[in-house]
mmCIF file of C-alpha atoms in Angstrom:
data_model
loop_
_atom_site.group_PDB
_atom_site.id
_atom_site.type_symbol
_atom_site.label_atom_id
_atom_site.label_comp_id
_atom_site.label_asym_id
_atom_site.label_seq_id
_atom_site.Cartn_x
_atom_site.Cartn_y
_atom_site.Cartn_z
ATOM 1 C CA MET A 738 -14.445 10.629 -11.724
ATOM 2 C CA LYS A 739 -16.636 11.168 -8.639
ATOM 3 C CA PHE A 740 -13.926 11.013 -6.052
ATOM 4 C CA LEU A 741 -11.993 13.889 -7.391
ATOM 5 C CA ALA A 742 -14.342 15.994 -5.106
ATOM 6 C CA LEU A 743 -12.195 14.630 -2.373
ATOM 7 C CA LEU A 744 -8.993 16.016 -3.799
ATOM 8 C CA LEU A 745 -7.682 17.879 -0.964
ATOM 9 C CA ALA A 746 -10.058 16.662 1.740
ATOM 10 C CA PRO A 747 -8.846 16.669 5.033
ATOM 11 C CA LEU A 748 -5.203 16.948 4.449
ATOM 12 C CA ALA A 749 -4.741 15.954 8.021
ATOM 13 C CA LEU A 750 -5.701 12.609 6.739
ATOM 14 C CA VAL A 751 -7.861 11.632 9.662
ATOM 15 C CA ALA A 752 -8.107 8.172 11.090
ATOM 16 C CA CYS A 753 -7.429 6.007 8.078
ATOM 17 C CA SER A 754 -7.956 2.986 10.106
ATOM 18 C CA LYS A 755 -10.579 1.636 12.568
ATOM 19 C CA GLY A 756 -8.444 -0.621 14.771
ATOM 20 C CA GLY A 757 -9.486 -3.081 17.310
ATOM 21 C CA ASP A 758 -7.805 -4.859 20.113
ATOM 22 C CA ALA A 759 -4.630 -6.811 19.776
ATOM 23 C CA GLY A 760 -4.498 -10.458 19.807
ATOM 24 C CA THR A 761 -7.817 -11.084 17.979
ATOM 25 C CA ALA A 762 -8.809 -12.381 14.652
ATOM 26 C CA ASN A 763 -12.034 -12.696 12.607
ATOM 27 C CA GLY A 764 -13.753 -9.761 13.829
ATOM 28 C CA GLY A 765 -12.984 -10.080 17.530
ATOM 29 C CA THR A 766 -12.782 -13.826 18.066
ATOM 30 C CA PRO A 767 -9.756 -14.578 20.108
ATOM 31 C CA ALA A 768 -6.986 -16.296 17.910
ATOM 32 C CA ALA A 769 -6.440 -19.946 18.964
ATOM 33 C CA PRO A 770 -2.778 -20.901 19.143
ATOM 34 C CA ALA A 771 -1.951 -23.036 16.131
ATOM 35 C CA ALA A 772 0.833 -25.634 15.802
ATOM 36 C CA PRO A 773 4.081 -24.388 14.556
ATOM 37 C CA VAL A 774 4.365 -24.283 10.709
ATOM 38 C CA ALA A 775 7.594 -25.663 9.182
ATOM 39 C CA ALA A 776 10.162 -23.138 7.495
ATOM 40 C CA LYS A 777 10.866 -23.742 3.705
ATOM 41 C CA ALA A 778 14.165 -22.959 2.037
ATOM 42 C CA PRO A 779 13.904 -20.738 -0.900
ATOM 43 C CA PRO A 780 15.220 -21.404 -4.404
ATOM 44 C CA ALA A 781 18.994 -21.954 -4.516
ATOM 45 C CA GLY A 782 20.866 -18.760 -4.480
ATOM 46 C CA ARG A 783 17.674 -16.693 -3.697
ATOM 47 C CA HIS A 784 15.671 -15.311 -0.585
ATOM 48 C CA TRP A 785 11.906 -15.694 -0.406
ATOM 49 C CA THR A 786 11.953 -11.915 -0.245
ATOM 50 C CA ASP A 787 13.200 -11.788 -3.846
ATOM 51 C CA VAL A 788 10.295 -13.983 -5.008
ATOM 52 C CA VAL A 789 7.592 -11.541 -6.155
ATOM 53 C CA ALA A 790 4.654 -12.025 -8.407
ATOM 54 C CA GLN A 791 1.817 -9.703 -9.492
ATOM 55 C CA THR A 792 -1.669 -10.796 -8.468
ATOM 56 C CA LYS A 793 -5.031 -9.679 -9.651
ATOM 57 C CA GLU A 794 -5.257 -7.233 -6.761
ATOM 58 C CA GLY A 795 -1.673 -6.265 -6.039
ATOM 59 C CA TYR A 796 1.658 -8.005 -5.545
ATOM 60 C CA VAL A 797 2.854 -10.868 -3.524
ATOM 61 C CA MET A 798 6.180 -11.485 -1.892
ATOM 62 C CA GLY A 799 7.515 -14.780 -0.602
ATOM 63 C CA ASN A 800 6.840 -18.376 -0.806
ATOM 64 C CA PRO A 801 3.800 -19.109 -3.223
ATOM 65 C CA ASP A 802 2.998 -22.064 -1.071
ATOM 66 C CA ALA A 803 3.384 -20.464 2.315
ATOM 67 C CA PRO A 804 0.890 -21.899 4.883
ATOM 68 C CA LEU A 805 0.276 -18.390 6.319
ATOM 69 C CA LYS A 806 -0.863 -15.825 3.592
ATOM 70 C CA LEU A 807 -0.979 -12.325 4.901
ATOM 71 C CA VAL A 808 -2.839 -9.642 2.794
ATOM 72 C CA GLU A 809 -2.696 -5.926 3.503
ATOM 73 C CA TYR A 810 -4.958 -3.318 2.061
ATOM 74 C CA GLY A 811 -3.216 -0.053 2.386
ATOM 75 C CA SER A 812 -3.127 3.510 1.375
ATOM 76 C CA ARG A 813 0.382 5.033 0.591
ATOM 77 C CA LEU A 814 -0.532 8.217 2.402
ATOM 78 C CA CYS A 815 -2.256 6.784 5.332
ATOM 79 C CA PRO A 816 -0.375 7.670 8.377
ATOM 80 C CA THR A 817 -1.333 4.452 10.222
ATOM 81 C CA CYS A 818 -0.171 2.394 7.270
ATOM 82 C CA GLY A 819 3.177 4.448 7.201
ATOM 83 C CA ALA A 820 3.669 3.648 10.907
ATOM 84 C CA LEU A 821 3.003 -0.084 10.415
ATOM 85 C CA ALA A 822 5.480 -0.220 7.538
ATOM 86 C CA ARG A 823 8.293 1.751 9.219
ATOM 87 C CA GLU A 824 8.026 -0.406 12.200
ATOM 88 C CA GLY A 825 7.005 -3.845 10.859
ATOM 89 C CA TYR A 826 8.305 -4.276 7.429
ATOM 90 C CA ALA A 827 11.878 -5.184 8.214
ATOM 91 C CA PRO A 828 10.995 -7.942 10.955
ATOM 92 C CA LEU A 829 7.983 -9.123 9.079
ATOM 93 C CA THR A 830 10.154 -9.693 5.781
ATOM 94 C CA SER A 831 13.323 -10.776 7.261
ATOM 95 C CA LYS A 832 11.920 -13.060 10.142
ATOM 96 C CA TYR A 833 8.644 -14.387 8.709
ATOM 97 C CA VAL A 834 8.477 -14.041 4.916
ATOM 98 C CA ASP A 835 12.078 -15.066 4.351
ATOM 99 C CA SER A 836 11.462 -18.332 6.570
ATOM 100 C CA GLY A 837 8.975 -19.356 3.790
ATOM 101 C CA LYS A 838 6.175 -19.574 6.417
ATOM 102 C CA VAL A 839 4.490 -16.330 5.485
ATOM 103 C CA SER A 840 3.685 -14.626 2.131
ATOM 104 C CA LEU A 841 2.804 -10.868 1.997
ATOM 105 C CA GLU A 842 0.517 -9.404 -0.588
ATOM 106 C CA PHE A 843 0.007 -5.724 -0.729
ATOM 107 C CA ARG A 844 -3.345 -4.393 -2.148
ATOM 108 C CA GLU A 845 -4.043 -0.808 -2.917
ATOM 109 C CA PHE A 846 -7.104 0.983 -1.330
ATOM 110 C CA LEU A 847 -7.518 4.699 -1.877
ATOM 111 C CA VAL A 848 -8.947 5.434 1.527
ATOM 112 C CA HIS A 849 -8.606 9.344 1.018
ATOM 113 C CA GLY A 850 -9.966 9.423 -2.456
ATOM 114 C CA ALA A 851 -8.215 11.104 -5.332
ATOM 115 C CA ILE A 852 -5.175 12.341 -3.245
ATOM 116 C CA ASP A 853 -4.139 8.531 -2.950
ATOM 117 C CA MET A 854 -4.134 8.096 -6.631
ATOM 118 C CA PRO A 855 -0.825 9.816 -7.682
ATOM 119 C CA PRO A 856 1.421 7.721 -5.207
ATOM 120 C CA THR A 857 -0.548 4.557 -6.105
ATOM 121 C CA LEU A 858 -0.039 5.111 -9.918
ATOM 122 C CA LEU A 859 3.664 5.854 -9.442
ATOM 123 C CA GLY A 860 4.124 3.027 -6.972
ATOM 124 C CA ASN A 861 2.976 0.628 -9.615
ATOM 125 C CA CYS A 862 4.872 2.331 -12.393
ATOM 126 C CA THR A 863 7.691 -0.383 -11.991
ATOM 127 C CA GLY A 864 8.550 -4.006 -12.344
ATOM 128 C CA LYS A 865 7.581 -6.587 -9.802
ATOM 129 C CA ASP A 866 11.213 -6.649 -8.365
ATOM 130 C CA ALA A 867 11.163 -3.006 -7.528
ATOM 131 C CA PHE A 868 7.648 -2.962 -6.186
ATOM 132 C CA PHE A 869 8.229 -3.574 -2.375
ATOM 133 C CA PRO A 870 11.405 -1.585 -2.161
ATOM 134 C CA LEU A 871 9.653 1.396 -3.719
ATOM 135 C CA LEU A 872 6.557 1.029 -1.485
ATOM 136 C CA GLU A 873 8.807 0.763 1.761
ATOM 137 C CA GLN A 874 10.626 3.779 0.525
ATOM 138 C CA MET A 875 7.337 5.631 -0.059
ATOM 139 C CA TYR A 876 6.298 4.796 3.456
ATOM 140 C CA ALA A 877 9.608 5.973 4.943
ATOM 141 C CA ASN A 878 9.173 9.430 3.111
ATOM 142 C CA GLN A 879 5.333 9.700 3.533
ATOM 143 C CA GLN A 880 5.575 12.780 5.995
ATOM 144 C CA SER A 881 7.528 14.621 3.278
ATOM 145 C CA PHE A 882 4.773 14.185 0.645
ATOM 146 C CA LEU A 883 2.014 15.078 3.283
ATOM 147 C CA ASP A 884 3.886 18.152 4.347
ATOM 148 C CA LYS A 885 4.517 19.443 0.728
ATOM 149 C CA MET A 886 0.720 18.855 -0.122
ATOM 150 C CA GLN A 887 -0.458 20.736 2.893
ATOM 151 C CA SER A 888 1.818 23.558 1.793
ATOM 152 C CA ALA A 889 0.075 24.051 -1.443
ATOM 153 C CA SER A 890 -1.017 27.617 -1.846
ATOM 154 C CA PRO A 891 -4.735 28.415 -2.398
ATOM 155 C CA ALA A 892 -4.019 29.138 -5.967
ATOM 156 C CA VAL A 893 -2.601 25.811 -6.575
ATOM 157 C CA GLN A 894 -5.343 24.098 -4.678
ATOM 158 C CA GLN A 895 -7.801 25.833 -6.837
ATOM 159 C CA GLN A 896 -5.858 24.731 -10.138
ATOM 160 C CA ILE A 897 -5.988 21.262 -8.912
ATOM 161 C CA GLN A 898 -9.647 21.141 -7.964
ATOM 162 C CA SER A 899 -10.721 22.671 -11.399
ATOM 163 C CA ALA A 900 -8.271 20.480 -13.574
ATOM 164 C CA LYS A 901 -9.219 17.487 -15.315
ATOM 165 C CA PRO A 902 -8.635 14.162 -13.387
ATOM 166 C CA VAL A 903 -5.364 13.293 -15.072
ATOM 167 C CA ASP A 904 -4.094 16.762 -14.990
ATOM 168 C CA ALA A 905 -5.121 16.999 -11.319
ATOM 169 C CA PHE A 906 -3.137 13.864 -10.584
ATOM 170 C CA ARG A 907 0.115 15.069 -12.336
ATOM 171 C CA MET A 908 -0.236 18.352 -10.376
ATOM 172 C CA MET A 909 -0.623 16.753 -7.170
ATOM 173 C CA ALA A 910 2.330 14.440 -7.863
ATOM 174 C CA GLN A 911 4.407 17.465 -8.677
ATOM 175 C CA GLN A 912 3.246 19.225 -5.526
ATOM 176 C CA MET A 913 4.081 16.280 -3.409
ATOM 177 C CA GLY A 914 7.483 15.916 -4.910
ATOM 178 C CA LEU A 915 6.646 12.344 -6.047
ATOM 179 C CA ILE A 916 7.965 12.717 -9.669
ATOM 180 C CA ASP A 917 11.480 13.683 -8.481
ATOM 181 C CA PHE A 918 11.179 10.951 -5.750
ATOM 182 C CA VAL A 919 10.563 8.312 -8.425
ATOM 183 C CA LYS A 920 13.162 9.705 -10.812
ATOM 184 C CA GLN A 921 15.812 9.298 -8.120
ATOM 185 C CA ARG A 922 14.690 5.357 -8.099
ATOM 186 C CA GLY A 923 15.069 4.554 -11.634
ATOM 187 C CA ILE A 924 11.635 5.707 -13.242
ATOM 188 C CA PRO A 925 12.226 8.240 -16.103
ATOM 189 C CA GLU A 926 9.983 11.521 -15.919
ATOM 190 C CA ALA A 927 8.414 10.571 -19.221
ATOM 191 C CA LYS A 928 7.427 7.224 -17.885
ATOM 192 C CA ALA A 929 6.185 8.636 -14.578
ATOM 193 C CA MET A 930 3.915 11.050 -16.710
ATOM 194 C CA GLN A 931 2.478 8.213 -18.609
ATOM 195 C CA CYS A 932 1.786 6.216 -15.570
ATOM 196 C CA LEU A 933 0.026 9.207 -13.958
ATOM 197 C CA ALA A 934 -2.201 9.321 -17.057
ATOM 198 C CA ASP A 935 -2.919 5.518 -17.400
ATOM 199 C CA GLN A 936 -6.623 5.255 -17.476
ATOM 200 C CA GLY A 937 -6.544 1.571 -17.146
ATOM 201 C CA GLN A 938 -4.763 1.792 -13.878
ATOM 202 C CA ILE A 939 -6.900 4.661 -12.728
ATOM 203 C CA ASP A 940 -9.964 2.625 -13.350
ATOM 204 C CA ARG A 941 -8.383 -0.448 -11.770
ATOM 205 C CA TRP A 942 -7.706 1.345 -8.374
ATOM 206 C CA THR A 943 -10.878 3.243 -8.384
ATOM 207 C CA LYS A 944 -12.952 -0.115 -8.842
ATOM 208 C CA GLN A 945 -10.862 -1.999 -6.379
ATOM 209 C CA THR A 946 -11.586 0.624 -3.717
ATOM 210 C CA ALA A 947 -15.009 1.022 -4.431
ATOM 211 C CA ASP A 948 -15.737 -2.896 -4.449
ATOM 212 C CA LYS A 949 -13.748 -3.570 -1.259
ATOM 213 C CA GLY A 950 -15.560 -0.716 0.584
ATOM 214 C CA ALA A 951 -18.922 -1.610 -0.660
ATOM 215 C CA ASP A 952 -18.647 -5.309 0.245
ATOM 216 C CA GLY A 953 -17.302 -4.543 3.690
ATOM 217 C CA THR A 954 -13.660 -5.961 3.125
ATOM 218 C CA VAL A 955 -12.169 -2.700 3.910
ATOM 219 C CA GLN A 956 -13.529 -0.182 6.474
ATOM 220 C CA GLY A 957 -10.077 1.589 6.953
ATOM 221 C CA THR A 958 -6.455 1.037 6.249
ATOM 222 C CA PRO A 959 -4.464 -0.870 7.063
ATOM 223 C CA THR A 960 -6.769 -3.692 6.716
ATOM 224 C CA LEU A 961 -4.754 -7.053 7.427
ATOM 225 C CA ILE A 962 -6.298 -10.404 6.491
ATOM 226 C CA LEU A 963 -4.515 -13.822 7.442
ATOM 227 C CA ASN A 964 -5.716 -16.829 5.495
ATOM 228 C CA GLY A 965 -8.988 -15.136 4.850
ATOM 229 C CA GLN A 966 -9.639 -13.919 8.365
ATOM 230 C CA LYS A 967 -9.599 -10.175 9.042
ATOM 231 C CA LEU A 968 -7.212 -9.238 11.901
ATOM 232 C CA ASP A 969 -7.944 -6.615 14.655
ATOM 233 C CA ALA A 970 -4.466 -5.214 14.168
ATOM 234 C CA ILE A 971 -3.226 -2.063 12.839
ATOM 235 C CA THR A 972 0.257 -1.990 14.265
ATOM 236 C CA TRP A 973 3.298 -4.371 14.276
ATOM 237 C CA GLY A 974 2.917 -4.844 18.139
ATOM 238 C CA GLN A 975 -0.485 -6.238 17.439
ATOM 239 C CA LEU A 976 0.278 -8.057 14.179
ATOM 240 C CA GLU A 977 3.366 -10.155 15.330
ATOM 241 C CA PRO A 978 1.500 -12.075 18.253
ATOM 242 C CA LEU A 979 -0.984 -12.924 15.735
ATOM 243 C CA LEU A 980 1.403 -14.447 13.369
ATOM 244 C CA LYS A 981 3.273 -16.372 16.278
ATOM 245 C CA ALA A 982 -0.199 -17.647 17.292
ATOM 246 C CA ALA A 983 -0.931 -18.904 13.840
ATOM 247 C CA GLY A 984 2.277 -20.839 13.880
ATOM 248 C CA ALA A 985 4.898 -18.528 12.272
#
């Protein structure tokens, strides 16, 4: 696994995103205002935020027929992604997704290399109903994970760097406090350890990151795409006007 060489590379996690100006879409083209789209009621007794499905590349929340389909490629340790989630998740889901106008799909992208793998594996170590709540809680506690990783002693860092990939992922998860974190949220330790050793998932996220980086889809995180058009937005203050301009 070649990216294991990036294990502890810059733990300051420098600029995980290359942001642009607010209010633009499709690589800088001004976003033309669109007619408002109609809200749609969810199934009886439910909210659209309760409707979650697994996709080929991640999980999607909301109305399957939502006219506005928002995709985020994100890293669970990316500070810019964390800031977007902490500021924007609540209004995005309660105001836009729950209206039936917007669906939200999250797709993993290991922008920092191997250090992103443990939270990714554990974040997908749950059913679809818990996926987004766990994602939001990981972002809310992101700084704690980073602080604990940065506090690793030279001896621990050396052990991680010299370990086999699966063992390294487990050691990093322990160092970041991720195993206790998911145990407190209903994932038994034995299951967490299995997920950290799931070679199919390891290969899946490695390939997704390599493919989407190679074809230019993702150059930094978060990468936000609305109805197939990449947005020049990395903050909620930049994203919300684009959703409104698209008719949300």
